[in-house]
Amino acid sequence: MKATVYNGNQSFTVIEKEIDAPKSGEVRIKVAYSGVCGTDVHIFHGMMDKRVSIPQTIGHEMSGVIDAVADDVTGYAVGEKVVVRPLDDRLVKASDKGFNHICEKLKFIGIDSPGSMQQYWNVPAFVLHKLKAETDLKLAALIEPLSVAVHDVRMSGLVAGETAVVLGGGPIGLLVALVAKEAGAKVIISEVNETRIKMAGEFGLQAVNPTKIDLVEFVREQTEGRLADVVFEVAGVQPALDVMTEVGGIRGRIVMVAIHGQKKPVDLFKFFWKELKLIGARVYEKEDYEKAIELVTANELPFEKMITDVQPLSNIQQVFESIDKNPEGLKVLMDCQL
C-alpha cells in the first residue's frame, strides 16, 4: 500500500509498505480522504519535531470504510463508513475527573502515533464513529474540525437570540460561526484577510475587517449597545486578545479557541468590571462528534464550500508547499486512494 512519511526538514516522502492485519482491539480502515489541519502544517514547519516520532505518517482529519476487523472486536463490520475521533485516552487516571478528552496523559493519534495520510490505517475500535451509508466521504473528512467548533459553541453556553463575535475567519473560525448561527445566534466575524471576508459572505455569514472599522462600535451598533454575549478568540494574535475584552458585553463569555504557546497580556480589569468569563475549550468529546456527524449528514450548511482543493496522496509534498504559498485557502483534502 501507499503511505506518506514526514521526515523532518519540511520533507515528505511517499513509500510502499505492507498492509498490516488489525491487532487485538483494532480495525483496519481503507482511508478515503484525509484533511490537512493547521497542526499538520505546524508539523511540516518542524514546530513539533520533539513530539512527532520522525519518520512518521501524520494526519487525523479523515473519513473511510472499514476494511478488516480483529476477531475480538464487535459492533463493527467490513464496509461500514466511519470517522476516527483521534484521542487515545487509555492512560486516563482518577485525577482526570472523568474528562478523558483532556486527560493528563492523552495521546493524539496522528501526532503522537501514526495517522491517516496512508491508504490503510489500523486504529483502536474505541475511536470509531459510524456514519450513515449515504454520507458523502468528502464532507465526512470535515467532521473532526467541525467537532472542534461544536465543542467550542457548546462550552460557550450560547443560546438562540444571543450575539456571537468570532475573532478570526480561518477554517475553524468559519466552522464556529456556522455552528453558532445554526444554534440561532447573530454572528459577526472579525477578519483582516479580504479574501476570507469574501468567503464568509459566500457562507452566508457577516464578516468585517477590524483594520477598516471600529469593531467594538460596529458590534455596539448591531446590538443596541449590549455588545457580544459570546466572543470566540480563534485568531491567536495579540490584537484579538486586546479586543476580546472590549467587544464582550456585561457578563459576556469569552471562549479561548486559539492555542497560545507563550504568555500574552490580557486586560484583566475588564473581567472585573463587566463580570466577564474566560472559558477554555480543547478538542472535543463524544457528544460533539455525534453532533458534527448529524450536521454533516443533514447537509443543510454549506460545508462543501470549505473544501477548496482535493489532491492525490502522492502529491503530499507539493500540497504542503502550496499551503505555505496560499494561506487564504480553507480545507485541502488528500485523496488517500490516489
PDB file of C-alpha atoms in Angstrom, residues 46 60 65 74 79 91 108 159 177 183 201 205 217 223 228 244 246 253 259 262 275-276 289 298 303 316 337:
ATOM      1  CA  GLY A  46       9.289  21.473  12.328  1.00  0.00           C
ATOM      2  CA  HIS A  60      -6.131  12.942  11.843  1.00  0.00           C
ATOM      3  CA  VAL A  65     -14.543   2.492   5.140  1.00  0.00           C
ATOM      4  CA  THR A  74     -17.675  -6.466  17.983  1.00  0.00           C
ATOM      5  CA  GLY A  79     -17.887  -1.973   4.510  1.00  0.00           C
ATOM      6  CA  LEU A  91      -3.860   6.198  30.238  1.00  0.00           C
ATOM      7  CA  PHE A 108      -3.358  12.385  19.994  1.00  0.00           C
ATOM      8  CA  VAL A 159     -28.406  30.124  23.130  1.00  0.00           C
ATOM      9  CA  ALA A 177     -19.558  30.795  13.063  1.00  0.00           C
ATOM     10  CA  ALA A 183     -27.789  27.422  17.109  1.00  0.00           C
ATOM     11  CA  GLY A 201     -20.099  36.155   2.712  1.00  0.00           C
ATOM     12  CA  LEU A 205     -22.005  34.959   7.263  1.00  0.00           C
ATOM     13  CA  GLU A 217     -18.519  50.328  17.838  1.00  0.00           C
ATOM     14  CA  THR A 223     -26.717  45.043  19.413  1.00  0.00           C
ATOM     15  CA  ALA A 228     -21.375  40.434  22.399  1.00  0.00           C
ATOM     16  CA  MET A 244     -11.972  40.377  23.093  1.00  0.00           C
ATOM     17  CA  GLU A 246     -13.671  45.252  24.775  1.00  0.00           C
ATOM     18  CA  ARG A 253     -18.342  34.735  27.876  1.00  0.00           C
ATOM     19  CA  ILE A 259      -3.622  27.959  21.073  1.00  0.00           C
ATOM     20  CA  GLN A 262       3.516  31.772  25.103  1.00  0.00           C
ATOM     21  CA  GLU A 275     -18.053  40.239  35.163  1.00  0.00           C
ATOM     22  CA  LEU A 276     -16.704  38.511  32.080  1.00  0.00           C
ATOM     23  CA  TYR A 289     -18.575  14.187  17.319  1.00  0.00           C
ATOM     24  CA  ALA A 298     -28.218  16.660   7.260  1.00  0.00           C
ATOM     25  CA  PHE A 303     -19.826  22.509   4.151  1.00  0.00           C
ATOM     26  CA  ILE A 316       1.708  15.476  -0.390  1.00  0.00           C
ATOM     27  CA  GLN A 337      -6.512   6.075  -2.677  1.00  0.00           C
TER      28      GLN A 337
END
